[in-house]
Amino acid sequence: MNTVPLPVRAVMSSISTEPITPLLENRNLPAGKVELGRRLFHDKRLSADNSISCASCHDFAQGGSDGLETAIGYKNQRGPLNTPTVFNCSLSLAQFWDGRVASLEQQVSGPVHNPIEMATNWPDVITKLKRDKAFQRAFVKKYPRGFTEATIVDAIATFEKSLLTLHSPFDRYLLGDPSAISDDAADGYQLFKNLGCISCHQGSAVGGNMFQKFGVMEDYFCGEEANALTNKGRFNVTKRKSDLHRFKVPTLRNIALTAPYFHHGKTKTLREAIAIMAEHQLGTDLDETEIALIEAFLISLTGQIKKEWE
């Protein structure tokens, strides 16, 4: 199919007309609590055998994911789903692929209690943390109640809210720098919009703000796969037939860093993922040139990963 070229070097007069908006820093987060949350995010004492931290599965060097098909947790148990990126997670309408919790605060306890992830509980975690007197003193300065489930959860969630990957080439382009992205990336963005990808992937997170069926135009799941628990998506939460095979639309920010793709983690390359989305969500087949253009656009969504998060 023919693409409609974007005037590549034209400066956008108003970003408000674009369906994608730049990421902006959250300046309302208390720095002290962010730092405590950072320490807890990397603390392996949150797992039963002190072997796994939040950062074990949400590796910043892997785009906030783990680079695996599905996550590996306590005693090398393999989880059923691909690990979503933690970057920009505060912009999602809900957490987890099936959206079973509404907030980051609700999400934090899930992995801690999950027997194949961290396999522990808050009383045991708190007991271990209290033995660290220096950390406890630092913690009490910001949380006078000390280590409790609520304060630990708040600190980790506050840190996660800071994980906004600003200053991507595409954001700089939206903000008026016409040289921030290549001609191919700009043409890929126009094609992305023309095809209708933008109907699910828009806003500041370029996704994450709705649930959508995997297989809108052509069924993606067939045979026994269609009935597998992990493929039922939001249906597992609501039990509504209309939610069968519906998942939270993932953010496309930093997507070039977070292979493999989709909830099952079986799609190894970004180009393959683009072709699958075109076929099953849009009912169209893309040629290699079109796939390459969209890939160039998606690569331009890679933002800044701050060293101080590590």
JSON list of C-alpha atoms in Angstrom, two decimals, residues 1-2 191-192 194-197 216-218 273-287 290-291 294:
[
{"chain": "A", "resi": 1, "resn": "MET", "atom": "CA", "xyz": [0.00, 0.00, 0.00]},
{"chain": "A", "resi": 2, "resn": "ASN", "atom": "CA", "xyz": [1.12, 3.58, -0.57]},
{"chain": "A", "resi": 191, "resn": "LEU", "atom": "CA", "xyz": [1.51, 5.53, 8.53]},
{"chain": "A", "resi": 192, "resn": "PHE", "atom": "CA", "xyz": [0.83, 4.51, 12.14]},
{"chain": "A", "resi": 194, "resn": "ASN", "atom": "CA", "xyz": [-3.32, 6.31, 8.75]},
{"chain": "A", "resi": 195, "resn": "LEU", "atom": "CA", "xyz": [-3.60, 2.59, 9.45]},
{"chain": "A", "resi": 196, "resn": "GLY", "atom": "CA", "xyz": [-5.52, 3.17, 12.69]},
{"chain": "A", "resi": 197, "resn": "CYS", "atom": "CA", "xyz": [-2.88, 1.95, 15.16]},
{"chain": "A", "resi": 216, "resn": "VAL", "atom": "CA", "xyz": [-10.22, -7.66, 16.51]},
{"chain": "A", "resi": 217, "resn": "MET", "atom": "CA", "xyz": [-10.25, -8.34, 12.76]},
{"chain": "A", "resi": 218, "resn": "GLU", "atom": "CA", "xyz": [-8.94, -11.89, 12.74]},
{"chain": "A", "resi": 273, "resn": "ALA", "atom": "CA", "xyz": [4.95, -7.83, 16.46]},
{"chain": "A", "resi": 274, "resn": "ILE", "atom": "CA", "xyz": [4.10, -5.02, 14.02]},
{"chain": "A", "resi": 275, "resn": "ALA", "atom": "CA", "xyz": [3.05, -7.52, 11.35]},
{"chain": "A", "resi": 276, "resn": "ILE", "atom": "CA", "xyz": [0.88, -9.46, 13.83]},
{"chain": "A", "resi": 277, "resn": "MET", "atom": "CA", "xyz": [-0.86, -6.30, 15.00]},
{"chain": "A", "resi": 278, "resn": "ALA", "atom": "CA", "xyz": [-1.56, -5.19, 11.43]},
{"chain": "A", "resi": 279, "resn": "GLU", "atom": "CA", "xyz": [-3.05, -8.56, 10.51]},
{"chain": "A", "resi": 280, "resn": "HIS", "atom": "CA", "xyz": [-5.07, -9.34, 13.63]},
{"chain": "A", "resi": 281, "resn": "GLN", "atom": "CA", "xyz": [-6.05, -5.88, 14.85]},
{"chain": "A", "resi": 282, "resn": "LEU", "atom": "CA", "xyz": [-6.38, -3.98, 11.59]},
{"chain": "A", "resi": 283, "resn": "GLY", "atom": "CA", "xyz": [-7.02, -6.69, 9.01]},
{"chain": "A", "resi": 284, "resn": "THR", "atom": "CA", "xyz": [-4.18, -5.65, 6.72]},
{"chain": "A", "resi": 285, "resn": "ASP", "atom": "CA", "xyz": [-0.88, -7.05, 5.54]},
{"chain": "A", "resi": 286, "resn": "LEU", "atom": "CA", "xyz": [2.11, -4.73, 5.58]},
{"chain": "A", "resi": 287, "resn": "ASP", "atom": "CA", "xyz": [5.08, -5.01, 3.26]},
{"chain": "A", "resi": 290, "resn": "GLU", "atom": "CA", "xyz": [5.94, -0.29, 5.74]},
{"chain": "A", "resi": 291, "resn": "ILE", "atom": "CA", "xyz": [7.00, -2.44, 8.68]},
{"chain": "A", "resi": 294, "resn": "ILE", "atom": "CA", "xyz": [6.67, 1.88, 11.68]}
]
